Every structure is written in structure tokens, then in C-alpha cells.
Coordinates of C-alpha atoms in Angstrom, one line a residue:
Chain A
X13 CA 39.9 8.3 -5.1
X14 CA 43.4 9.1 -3.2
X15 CA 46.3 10.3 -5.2
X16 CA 49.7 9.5 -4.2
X17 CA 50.9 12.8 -3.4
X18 CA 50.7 14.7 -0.4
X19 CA 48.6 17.4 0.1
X20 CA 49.7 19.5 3.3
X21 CA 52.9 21.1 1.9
X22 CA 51.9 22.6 -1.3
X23 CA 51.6 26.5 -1.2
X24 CA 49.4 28.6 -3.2
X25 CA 46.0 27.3 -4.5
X26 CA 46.2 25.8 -7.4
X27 CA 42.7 26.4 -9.5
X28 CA 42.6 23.1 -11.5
X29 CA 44.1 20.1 -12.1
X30 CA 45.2 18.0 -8.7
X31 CA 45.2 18.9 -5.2
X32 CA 43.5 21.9 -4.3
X33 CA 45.8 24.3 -1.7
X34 CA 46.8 23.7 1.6
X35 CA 43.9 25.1 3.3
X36 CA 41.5 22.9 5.5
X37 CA 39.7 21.3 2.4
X38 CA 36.0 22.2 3.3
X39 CA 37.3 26.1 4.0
X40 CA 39.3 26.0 0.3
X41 CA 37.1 28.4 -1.8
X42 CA 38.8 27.4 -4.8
X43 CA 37.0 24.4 -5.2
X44 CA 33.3 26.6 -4.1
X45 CA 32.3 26.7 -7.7
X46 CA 32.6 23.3 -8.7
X47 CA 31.5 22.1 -5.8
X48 CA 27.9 24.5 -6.4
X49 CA 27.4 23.8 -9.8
X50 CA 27.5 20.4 -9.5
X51 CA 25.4 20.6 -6.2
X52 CA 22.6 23.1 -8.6
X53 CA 23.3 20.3 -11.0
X54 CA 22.5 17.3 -9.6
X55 CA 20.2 18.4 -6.7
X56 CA 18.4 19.9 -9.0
X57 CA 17.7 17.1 -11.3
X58 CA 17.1 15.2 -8.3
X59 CA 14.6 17.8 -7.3
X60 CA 12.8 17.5 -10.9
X61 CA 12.9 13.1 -10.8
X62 CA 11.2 13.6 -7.1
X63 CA 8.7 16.1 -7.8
X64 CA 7.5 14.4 -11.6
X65 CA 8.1 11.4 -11.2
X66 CA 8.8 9.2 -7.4
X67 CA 6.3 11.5 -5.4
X68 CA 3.5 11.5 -7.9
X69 CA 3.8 7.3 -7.7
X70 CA 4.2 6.7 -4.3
X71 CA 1.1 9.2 -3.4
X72 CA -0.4 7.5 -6.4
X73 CA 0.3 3.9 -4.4
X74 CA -1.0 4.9 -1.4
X75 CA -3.8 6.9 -2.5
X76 CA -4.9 3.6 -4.5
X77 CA -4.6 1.8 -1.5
X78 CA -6.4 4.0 0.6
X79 CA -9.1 4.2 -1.8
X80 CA -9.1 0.1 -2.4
X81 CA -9.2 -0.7 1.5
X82 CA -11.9 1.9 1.6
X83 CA -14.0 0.8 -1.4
X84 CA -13.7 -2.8 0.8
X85 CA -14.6 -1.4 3.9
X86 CA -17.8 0.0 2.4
X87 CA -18.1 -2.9 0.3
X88 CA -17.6 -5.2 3.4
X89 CA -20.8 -2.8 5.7
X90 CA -22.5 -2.4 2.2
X91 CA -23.0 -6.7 2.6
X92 CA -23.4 -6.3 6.1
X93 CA -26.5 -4.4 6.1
X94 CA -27.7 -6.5 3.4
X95 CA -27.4 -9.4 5.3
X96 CA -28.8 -8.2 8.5
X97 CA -32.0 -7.0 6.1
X98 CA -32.5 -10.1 4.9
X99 CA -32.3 -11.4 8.9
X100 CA -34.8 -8.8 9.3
X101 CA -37.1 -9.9 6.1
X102 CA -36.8 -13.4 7.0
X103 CA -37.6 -13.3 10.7
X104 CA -40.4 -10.8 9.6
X105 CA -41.5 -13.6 7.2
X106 CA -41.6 -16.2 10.4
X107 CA -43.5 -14.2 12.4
X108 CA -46.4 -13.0 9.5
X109 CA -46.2 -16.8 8.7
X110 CA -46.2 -17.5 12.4
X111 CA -49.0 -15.3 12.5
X112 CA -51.2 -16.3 9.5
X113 CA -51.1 -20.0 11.4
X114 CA -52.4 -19.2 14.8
X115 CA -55.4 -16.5 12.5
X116 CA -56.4 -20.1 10.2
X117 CA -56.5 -22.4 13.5
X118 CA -58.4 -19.9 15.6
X119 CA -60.8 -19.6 12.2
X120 CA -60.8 -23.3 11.7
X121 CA -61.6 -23.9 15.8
X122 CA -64.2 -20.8 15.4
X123 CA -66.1 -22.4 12.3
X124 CA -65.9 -26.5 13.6
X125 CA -67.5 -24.6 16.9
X126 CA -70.1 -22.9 14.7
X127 CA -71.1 -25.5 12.9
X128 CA -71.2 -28.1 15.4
X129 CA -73.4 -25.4 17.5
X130 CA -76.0 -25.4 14.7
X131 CA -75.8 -29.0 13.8
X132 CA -76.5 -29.4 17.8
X133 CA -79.4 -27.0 18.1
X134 CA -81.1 -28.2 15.1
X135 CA -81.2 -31.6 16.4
X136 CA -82.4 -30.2 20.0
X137 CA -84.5 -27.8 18.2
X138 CA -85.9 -31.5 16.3
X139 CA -85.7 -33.2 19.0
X140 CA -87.8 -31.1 20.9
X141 CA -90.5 -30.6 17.9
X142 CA -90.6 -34.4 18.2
X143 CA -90.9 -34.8 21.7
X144 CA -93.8 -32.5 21.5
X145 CA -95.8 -34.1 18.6
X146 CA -95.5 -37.1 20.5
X147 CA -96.7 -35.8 23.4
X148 CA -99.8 -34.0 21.8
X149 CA -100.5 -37.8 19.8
X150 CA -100.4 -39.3 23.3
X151 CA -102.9 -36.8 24.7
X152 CA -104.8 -37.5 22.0
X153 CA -104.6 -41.2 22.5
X154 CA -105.4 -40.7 26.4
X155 CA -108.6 -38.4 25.7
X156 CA -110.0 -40.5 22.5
X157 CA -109.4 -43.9 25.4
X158 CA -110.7 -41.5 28.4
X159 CA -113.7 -41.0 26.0
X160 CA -114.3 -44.3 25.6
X161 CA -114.4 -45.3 28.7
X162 CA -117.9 -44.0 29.6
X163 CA -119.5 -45.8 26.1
X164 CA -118.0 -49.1 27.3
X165 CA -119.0 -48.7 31.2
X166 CA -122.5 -47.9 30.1
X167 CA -122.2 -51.2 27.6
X168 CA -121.0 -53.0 30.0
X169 CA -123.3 -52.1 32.8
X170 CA -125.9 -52.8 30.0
X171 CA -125.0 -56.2 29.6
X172 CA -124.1 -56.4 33.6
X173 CA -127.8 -55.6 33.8
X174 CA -129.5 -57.7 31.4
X175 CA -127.9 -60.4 32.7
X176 CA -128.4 -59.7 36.6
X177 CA -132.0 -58.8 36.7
X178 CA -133.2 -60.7 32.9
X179 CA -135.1 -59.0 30.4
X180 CA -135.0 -55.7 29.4
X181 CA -131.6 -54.0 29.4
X182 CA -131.8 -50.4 30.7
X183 CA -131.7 -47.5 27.8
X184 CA -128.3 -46.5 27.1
X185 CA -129.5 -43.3 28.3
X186 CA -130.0 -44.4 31.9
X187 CA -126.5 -46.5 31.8
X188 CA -125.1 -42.9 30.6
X189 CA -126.4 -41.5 33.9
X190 CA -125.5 -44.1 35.9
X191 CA -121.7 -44.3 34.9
X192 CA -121.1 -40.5 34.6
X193 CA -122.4 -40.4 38.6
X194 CA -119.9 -43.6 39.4
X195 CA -117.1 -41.5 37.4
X196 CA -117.9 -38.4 39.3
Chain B
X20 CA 36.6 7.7 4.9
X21 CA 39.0 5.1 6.2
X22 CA 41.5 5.4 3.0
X23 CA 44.5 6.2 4.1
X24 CA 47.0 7.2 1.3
X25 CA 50.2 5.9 1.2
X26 CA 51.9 5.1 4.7
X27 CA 50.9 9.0 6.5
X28 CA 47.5 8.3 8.6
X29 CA 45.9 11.7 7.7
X30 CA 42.2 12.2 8.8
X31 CA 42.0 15.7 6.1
X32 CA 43.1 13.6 3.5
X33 CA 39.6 12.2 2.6
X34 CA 38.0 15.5 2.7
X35 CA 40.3 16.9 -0.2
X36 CA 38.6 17.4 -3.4
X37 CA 40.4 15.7 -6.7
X38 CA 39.4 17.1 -10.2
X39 CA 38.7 14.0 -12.6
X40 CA 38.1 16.3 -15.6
X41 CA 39.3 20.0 -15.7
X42 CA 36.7 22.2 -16.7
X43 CA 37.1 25.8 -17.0
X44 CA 34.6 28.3 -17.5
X45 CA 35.4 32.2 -17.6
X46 CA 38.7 31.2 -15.5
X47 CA 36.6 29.6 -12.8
X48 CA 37.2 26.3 -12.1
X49 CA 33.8 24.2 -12.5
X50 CA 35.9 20.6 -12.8
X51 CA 34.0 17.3 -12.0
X52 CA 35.8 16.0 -8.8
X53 CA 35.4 13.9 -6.8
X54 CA 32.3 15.6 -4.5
X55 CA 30.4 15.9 -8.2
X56 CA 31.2 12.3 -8.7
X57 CA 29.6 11.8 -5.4
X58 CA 27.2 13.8 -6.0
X59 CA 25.9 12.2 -9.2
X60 CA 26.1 9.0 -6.9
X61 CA 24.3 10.4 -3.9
X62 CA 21.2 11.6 -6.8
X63 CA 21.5 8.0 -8.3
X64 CA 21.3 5.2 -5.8
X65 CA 18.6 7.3 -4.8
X66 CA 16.7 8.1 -7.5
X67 CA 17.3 4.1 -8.5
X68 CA 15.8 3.3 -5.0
X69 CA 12.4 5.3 -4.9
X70 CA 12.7 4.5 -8.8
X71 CA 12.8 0.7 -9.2
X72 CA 11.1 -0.3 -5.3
X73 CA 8.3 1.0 -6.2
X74 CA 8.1 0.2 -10.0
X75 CA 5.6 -3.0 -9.6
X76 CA 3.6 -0.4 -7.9
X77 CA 1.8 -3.6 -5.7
X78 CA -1.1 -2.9 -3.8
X79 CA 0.7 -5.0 -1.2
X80 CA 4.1 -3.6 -0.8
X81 CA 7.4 -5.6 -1.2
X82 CA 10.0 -5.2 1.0
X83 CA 11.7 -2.4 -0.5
X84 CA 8.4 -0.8 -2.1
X85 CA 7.8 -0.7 1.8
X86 CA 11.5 1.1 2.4
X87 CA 10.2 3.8 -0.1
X88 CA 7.0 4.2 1.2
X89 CA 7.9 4.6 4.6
X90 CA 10.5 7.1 3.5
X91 CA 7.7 9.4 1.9
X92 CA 5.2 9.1 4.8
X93 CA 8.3 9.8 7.2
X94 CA 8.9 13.1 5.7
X95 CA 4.8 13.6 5.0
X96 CA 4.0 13.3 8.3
X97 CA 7.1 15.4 9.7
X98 CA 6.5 18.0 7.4
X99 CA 2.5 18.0 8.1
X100 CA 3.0 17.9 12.1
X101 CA 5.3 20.8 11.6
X102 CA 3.7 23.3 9.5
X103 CA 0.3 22.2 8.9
X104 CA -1.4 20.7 5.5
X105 CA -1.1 23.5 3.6
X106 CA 2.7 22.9 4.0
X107 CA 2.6 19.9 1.7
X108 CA 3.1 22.3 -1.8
X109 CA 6.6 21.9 -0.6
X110 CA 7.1 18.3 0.1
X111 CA 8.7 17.7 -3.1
X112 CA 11.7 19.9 -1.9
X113 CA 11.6 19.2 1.7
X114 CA 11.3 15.0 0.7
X115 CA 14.5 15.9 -1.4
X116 CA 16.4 17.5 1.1
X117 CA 16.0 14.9 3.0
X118 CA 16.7 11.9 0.7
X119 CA 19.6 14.1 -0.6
X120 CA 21.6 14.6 2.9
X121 CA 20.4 10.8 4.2
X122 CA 21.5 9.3 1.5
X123 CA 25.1 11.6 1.1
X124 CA 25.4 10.8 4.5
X125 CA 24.9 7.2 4.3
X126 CA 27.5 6.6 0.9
X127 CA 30.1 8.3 3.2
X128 CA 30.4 5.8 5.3
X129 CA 31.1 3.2 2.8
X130 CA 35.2 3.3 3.1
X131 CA 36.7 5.1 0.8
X132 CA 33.6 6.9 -0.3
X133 CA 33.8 11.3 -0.4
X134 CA 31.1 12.7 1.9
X135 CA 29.8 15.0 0.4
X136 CA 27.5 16.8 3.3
X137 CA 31.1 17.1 5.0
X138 CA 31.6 20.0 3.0
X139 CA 30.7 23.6 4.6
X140 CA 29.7 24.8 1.0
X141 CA 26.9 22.0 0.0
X142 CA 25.7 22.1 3.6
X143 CA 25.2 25.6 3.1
X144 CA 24.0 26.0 -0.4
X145 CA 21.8 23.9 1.1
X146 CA 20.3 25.4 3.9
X147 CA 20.3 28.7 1.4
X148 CA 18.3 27.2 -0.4
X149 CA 15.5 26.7 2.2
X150 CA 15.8 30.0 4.0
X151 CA 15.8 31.5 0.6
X152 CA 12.3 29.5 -0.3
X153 CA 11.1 30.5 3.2
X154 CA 12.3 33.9 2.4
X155 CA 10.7 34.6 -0.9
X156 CA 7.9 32.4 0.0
X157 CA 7.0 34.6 2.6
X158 CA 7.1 37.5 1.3
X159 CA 5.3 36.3 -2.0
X160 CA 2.3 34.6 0.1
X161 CA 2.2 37.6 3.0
X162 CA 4.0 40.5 1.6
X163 CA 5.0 43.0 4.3
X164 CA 3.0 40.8 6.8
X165 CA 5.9 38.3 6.6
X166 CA 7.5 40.6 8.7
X167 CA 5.8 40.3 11.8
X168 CA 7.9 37.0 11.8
X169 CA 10.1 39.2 13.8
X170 CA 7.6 41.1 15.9
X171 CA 6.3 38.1 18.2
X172 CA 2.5 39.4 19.6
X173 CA 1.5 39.9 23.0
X174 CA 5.0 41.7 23.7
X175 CA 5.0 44.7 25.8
X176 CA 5.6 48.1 23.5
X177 CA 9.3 48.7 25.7
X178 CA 10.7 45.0 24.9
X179 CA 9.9 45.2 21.1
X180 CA 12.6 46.7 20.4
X181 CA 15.0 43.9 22.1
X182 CA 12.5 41.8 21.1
X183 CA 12.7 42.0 17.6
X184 CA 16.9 42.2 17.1
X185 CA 16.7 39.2 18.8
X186 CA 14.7 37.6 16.3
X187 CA 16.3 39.3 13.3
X188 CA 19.3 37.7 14.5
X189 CA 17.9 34.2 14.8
X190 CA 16.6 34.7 11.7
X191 CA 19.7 35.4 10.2
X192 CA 21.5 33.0 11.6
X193 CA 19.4 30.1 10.9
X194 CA 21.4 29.5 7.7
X195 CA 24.4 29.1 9.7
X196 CA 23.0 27.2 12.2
X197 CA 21.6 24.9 9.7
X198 CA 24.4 24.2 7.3
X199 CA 27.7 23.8 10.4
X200 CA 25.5 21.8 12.5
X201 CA 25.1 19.2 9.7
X202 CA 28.6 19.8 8.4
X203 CA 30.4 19.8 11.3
X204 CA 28.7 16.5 12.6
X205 CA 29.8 14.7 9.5
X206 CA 33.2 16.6 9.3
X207 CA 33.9 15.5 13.2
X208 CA 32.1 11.9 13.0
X209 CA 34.6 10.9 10.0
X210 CA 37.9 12.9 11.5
X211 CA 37.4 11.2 15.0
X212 CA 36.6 7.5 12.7
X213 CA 39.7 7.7 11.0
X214 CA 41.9 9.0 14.0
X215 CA 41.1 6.0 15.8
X216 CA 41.2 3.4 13.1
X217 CA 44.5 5.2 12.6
X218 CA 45.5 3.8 15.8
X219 CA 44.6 0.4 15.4
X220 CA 46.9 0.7 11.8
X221 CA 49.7 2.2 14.5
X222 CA 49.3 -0.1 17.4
X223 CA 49.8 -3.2 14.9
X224 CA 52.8 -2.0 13.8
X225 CA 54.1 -2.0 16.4
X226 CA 54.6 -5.5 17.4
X227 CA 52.8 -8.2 19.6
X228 CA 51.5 -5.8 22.4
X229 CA 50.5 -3.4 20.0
X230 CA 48.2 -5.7 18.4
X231 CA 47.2 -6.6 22.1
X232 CA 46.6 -2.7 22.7
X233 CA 45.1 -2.5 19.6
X234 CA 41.7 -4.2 20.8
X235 CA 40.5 -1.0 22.4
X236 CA 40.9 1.6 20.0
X237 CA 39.5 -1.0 17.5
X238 CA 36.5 -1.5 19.8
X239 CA 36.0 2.1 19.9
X240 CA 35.9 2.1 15.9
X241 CA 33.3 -0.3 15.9
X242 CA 31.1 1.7 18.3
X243 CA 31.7 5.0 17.2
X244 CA 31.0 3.1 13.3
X245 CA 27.4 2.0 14.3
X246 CA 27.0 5.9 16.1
X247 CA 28.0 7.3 13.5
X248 CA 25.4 5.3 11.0
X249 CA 23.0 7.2 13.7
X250 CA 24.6 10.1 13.1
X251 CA 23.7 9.9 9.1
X252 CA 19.9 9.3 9.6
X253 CA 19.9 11.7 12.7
X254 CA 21.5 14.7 11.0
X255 CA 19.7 13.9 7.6
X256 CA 16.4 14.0 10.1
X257 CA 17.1 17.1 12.1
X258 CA 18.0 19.0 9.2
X259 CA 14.8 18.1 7.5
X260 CA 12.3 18.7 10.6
X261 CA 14.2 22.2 10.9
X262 CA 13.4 23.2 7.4
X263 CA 10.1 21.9 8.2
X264 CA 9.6 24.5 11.0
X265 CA 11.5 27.6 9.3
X266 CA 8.9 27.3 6.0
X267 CA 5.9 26.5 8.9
X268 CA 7.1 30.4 9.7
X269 CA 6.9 31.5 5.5
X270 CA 2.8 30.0 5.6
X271 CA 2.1 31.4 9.3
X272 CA 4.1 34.4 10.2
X273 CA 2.3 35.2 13.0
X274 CA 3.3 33.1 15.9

């Protein structure tokens, strides 16, 4: 950048074309022109690339991240809740299963109960009915042999007669009388 | 910075401003000098930066994509904190400044490189051009109310008065503030960098102890080298967070 020359003993300014005056270079207003154009110039331009073109894509980046790590964050709760519903379905699904079980077995125990209730008082019920025909059969027995018993004392006291005394057996009628006042 | 011409160690030499071709317009002298050249430079590593690091536009960031990214939320966020979202219209111009001086600064410390924000007149064209946008800006969005800029509230009736010079004044000399601070940091950074290096180029010529002697002001351009890289981003930062605040007064006048 350096020329050879020496700057600090030229007088005057000099407008253009080498080594600008002997004043303290920022405080030489010779070179203020230059110095703003170029300044408007290139500051400007830079002004123009930031604002169209470098801010635009950064804000763009970031903004796309911001959006992608947000669209994951309610991707990632979206799956979450999904998951914990179908936690909830499934341990729903246990318990109504769970449920349904213990309902059949208690029906199943009810009807076994039920029906081995009937099946048991029919055959009391049966049993009983039996129990009582043969108890009316053996009445029946023990009156027709009760009855009985009268005809064959009489016979017999007949014949117990006849053969005691001789001749004549007594009437049947008088036996009659005589065995219904032993049996009295 | 460190180009010393010839055998004379002068730290003013690398603030002088060549012309590379004369151009003349209505017998002012518009010639491209060496500060355009630098100029052009300063637009063009940058532009080329934010340009091609963010050209794969990844969803995942590279390295560099990061670099650029970083930049612009940098400057977003300083210019949000400062003057609100409604502030962001003039990113583009505030993310420029910002890139513009940062970037001038940093080519300025490659040696033999022309700083460019060394010079009073681009610091202040500069900072024109922000209290000028603040300026019209504010009077555009608030019309006369822009001028209870200078009338703070909740003032007593007898202090207006004092009040409001005062802030006439700051106003006005925001400009001036804005462009010598950033100027004079880079004009004094460079001068005190090349007086001492200028030592060390002494010292050694000076025979076996000078080179022994040498070690210290060497040292010190070392140090005041890395301070100076601070410098670049810190003046590049302060001038951006200060335009940030002056166009936080153009959208809300009333503070």
C-alpha cells in the first residue's frame, strides 16, 4: 500500500494523485469526498446484499428450524398421547375382559347351583312320593293281615273245638264272638 | 498497520490515504484509494461470509453456517433487548452497521491492511447516518411528539428548562460521541501497536542487548495485539448497541 516517499514535509494539499497534505491524515478534508462516496458506495451495496438477500436466508434458516423442531415436538406429544390412549384402550379392554370372566363364572356357578337344586328336590320331592306310597301299601298290607286275623282265630278255634270236645264244631258265628272278646 | 515504509518508523504513515485511480468529478477529487479499496474489501469478505456459510442452508448448521447465524441472532437479540420488537424494521441497517465496523475493524489488523473505521470521516458518516434515521424516523412515525424526546416527564415545571438544554445537547452530540469514540479507539489502538513494534525494530538494531531489551516491548506488542483484537469486536459491539438505544428513542419518545 506504502509509497516510497515521505509524507510529513510536503506543503499544500495536493487534490489527486499521491500523498495527500501534511495534515494528520484522518483530519485532511481533501480526501472527505472520496472517502464518502466510496463509503455511500459500498455501504450501501452492502446495505442492499444484507437486507435482500443474507437476512432474508438466515431468518429463513432459522425460521425453518424453528418450525421443523416444532412440527417434531408436536409430532413427538401428537404419538405420545396416542400411545398412552391405546394404554388406556387396552387396559380398559383387560378390565371389561376381566370383567366379562368373573359375570360368566358367577352365571355358570349360579346355573350348576340351580340346576343341581332342582335335580335335588325332584328326587326328594320323588323320594318322598315313594316313601309315602309305600307306606300307605304297607298300611294296607297291615289292615288287610289285621283283618284276617279274626277269620283265622275263629277257624282255628273252630277246629281247636271240634277237636277238643268231638262233634259238632261251634257256628262261625259263636267263634266270631268268642275271638272278638279275646281280642278286646 | 505494522508497515513501516522505508527505514523512518512512522505510526501516521498507515493512516495516509493513497489514490490508485484519479478520479475527478466537478474538481472534487472522488479517486479510489486506498480506504475505497478497503472498503470494497471490508463489503466483500463479508458479504462472501454470510453469502457462501450459509449457502447449503442445513437444518443442522456447519461450522461457519453457525458463525453467521450467531452473528444475526447477536445483533437480533441486542437490537430486540434494546428497543423492543417493533425495532426489528431496522435490523437490516443496524445488522449492517455492525458487520460493516466488525469486520473493518478486524481487516485492520491484518499488517499492512488500511483501517478504514480509523478514519474520523467514515466513523462519522456513519453515525450520521443513524442519528439521521433516528431523526427522520421520529419525526415521520411521531411528528411533533418526537420532541418530547427532549422534555423527559415527571420533571418539575422550574427544571424544564435546564432540563431540556441538557438533552438537546446530548442529543446533539450523540453523533460526535458515536463516530470519535470508535475512531479514536482504532486510531489510538494502531498508533500505540506500531510505536511499540517500532521499538522492537529499534532495540534490534541496536546490537546484542538491544535484542535482549527488545523482549519487553515485543511482549507488550503481543498483548496489546490480542487487546486490540478485543478492541475490534468491542468497539464494532458498542457502536451497534448505541445505535440500538438512540432508534429505541425514534419508536418511543417518551421515556
Amino acid at each position: 500500500m506504502s509509497s516510497t516517499s515521505s509524507e510529513h514535509q510536503s506543503t499544500g494539499t495536493v487534490a489527486h494523485g499521491g500523498e495527500a497534505g501534511g495534515a494528520f491524515p484522518p483530519f485532511d478534508s481533501t480526501t472527505y469526498p472520496s472517502q464518502l462516496l466510496w463509503l455511500a458506495i459500498t455501504f450501501g451495496l452492502f446495505y442492499l446484499l444484507m437486507s435482500k438477500v443474507v437476512l432474508p436466508r438466515i431468518g429463513g434458516i432459522l425460521e425453518d428450524r424453528r418450525d421443523r423442531i416444532a412440527g417434531d415436538m408436536a409430532e413427538a406429544s401428537r404419538l405420545k398421547q396416542e400411545s398412552e390412549a391405546a394404554v388406556a384402550s387396552y387396559e380398559q379392554a383387560l378390565a371389561d375382559a376381566r370383567a366379562q370372566a368373573g359375570k360368566m363364572a358367577r352365571e355358570a356357578a349360579d346355573a350348576a347351583k340351580a340346576s343341581s337344586d332342582a335335580a335335588r328336590t325332584k328326587a326328594e320331592a320323588e323320594l318322598a312320593d315313594k316313601l309315602a306310597k309305600a307306606e300307605e301299601s304297607i298300611d294296607k298290607i297291615k289292615q288287610g293281615a289285621l283283618a284276617q286275623v279274626g277269620d283265622i282265630a275263629a277257624q282255628t278255634t273252630q277246629e281247636l273245638v271240634k277237636a277238643a270236645i268231638g262233634g259238632e264244631a261251634p257256628s262261625k258265628d259263636v267263634a266270631d264272638k268268642a275271638v272278638a272278646a279275646v281280642m278286646k | 498497520m505494522a508497515g513501516s515504509s522505508g527505514n523512518a518508523i512512522d505510526p501516521i504513515h498507515q493512516f495516509h490515504i493513497n489514490n490508485f485511480i484519479d478520479l475527478d468529478i466537478a474538481g472534487i477529487d472522488f479517486s479510489f484509494t486506498n480506504a475505497s479499496l478497503f472498503m470494497v474489501l471490508t463489503v466483500a469478505v463479508a458479504s462472501l461470509f454470510l453469502i457462501l456459510s450459509t449457502n447449503r442452508r442445513g437444518l443442522v448448521p456447519g461450522r461457519m453456517q453457525l458463525m453467521a447465524e450467531m452473528s444475526y441472532e447477536f445483533v437480533a437479540s441486542t437490537l430486540r433487548s434494546a428497543a423492543g420488537n417493533d425495532a426489528m424494521r431496522f435490523f437490516p441497517l443496524v445488522f449492517s452497521l455492525f458487520m460493516f465496523v466488525f469486520v473493518a475493524n478486524l481487516l485492520g489488523m491484518v499488517p499492512y491492511f488500511f483501517t478504514i473505521t480509523s478514519q474520523i470521516i467514515v466513523t462519522f458518516a456513519l453515525a450520521m447516518l443513524v442519528i439521521g434515521t433516528v431523526t427522520v424516523y421520529g419525526f415521520f412515525k411521531h411528528g411533533a411528539g418526537f420532541l418530547k424526546l427532549f422534555v423527559p416527564s415527571g420533571v418539575p415545571g422550574y427544571v424544564v428548562p435546564l432540563v431540556t438544554t441538557i438533552e438537546v445537547i446530548s442529543f446533539l452530540s450523540r453523533p460526535v460521541s458515536l463516530s470519535v469514540r470508535l475512531f479514536a479507539n482504532m486510531l489510538a489502538g494502531h498508533i500505540t501497536l506500531k510505536v511499540f513494534a517500532g521499538f522492537v525494530v529499534m532495540l534490534t538494531g541496536a546490537g546484542a542487548v538491544g535484542i535482549g531489551a527488545a523482549i519487553m516491548p515485543l511482549a507488550l506488542t503481543i498483548a496489546i495485539t490480542a487487546l486490540e483484537f478485543l478492541v475490534a469486536f468491542l468497539q464494532a459491539y458498542v457502536f451497534t448497541v448505541l445505535t440500538c438505544m438512540y432508534l429505541a428513542d425514534a419508536l418511543h419518545p417518551s421515556h
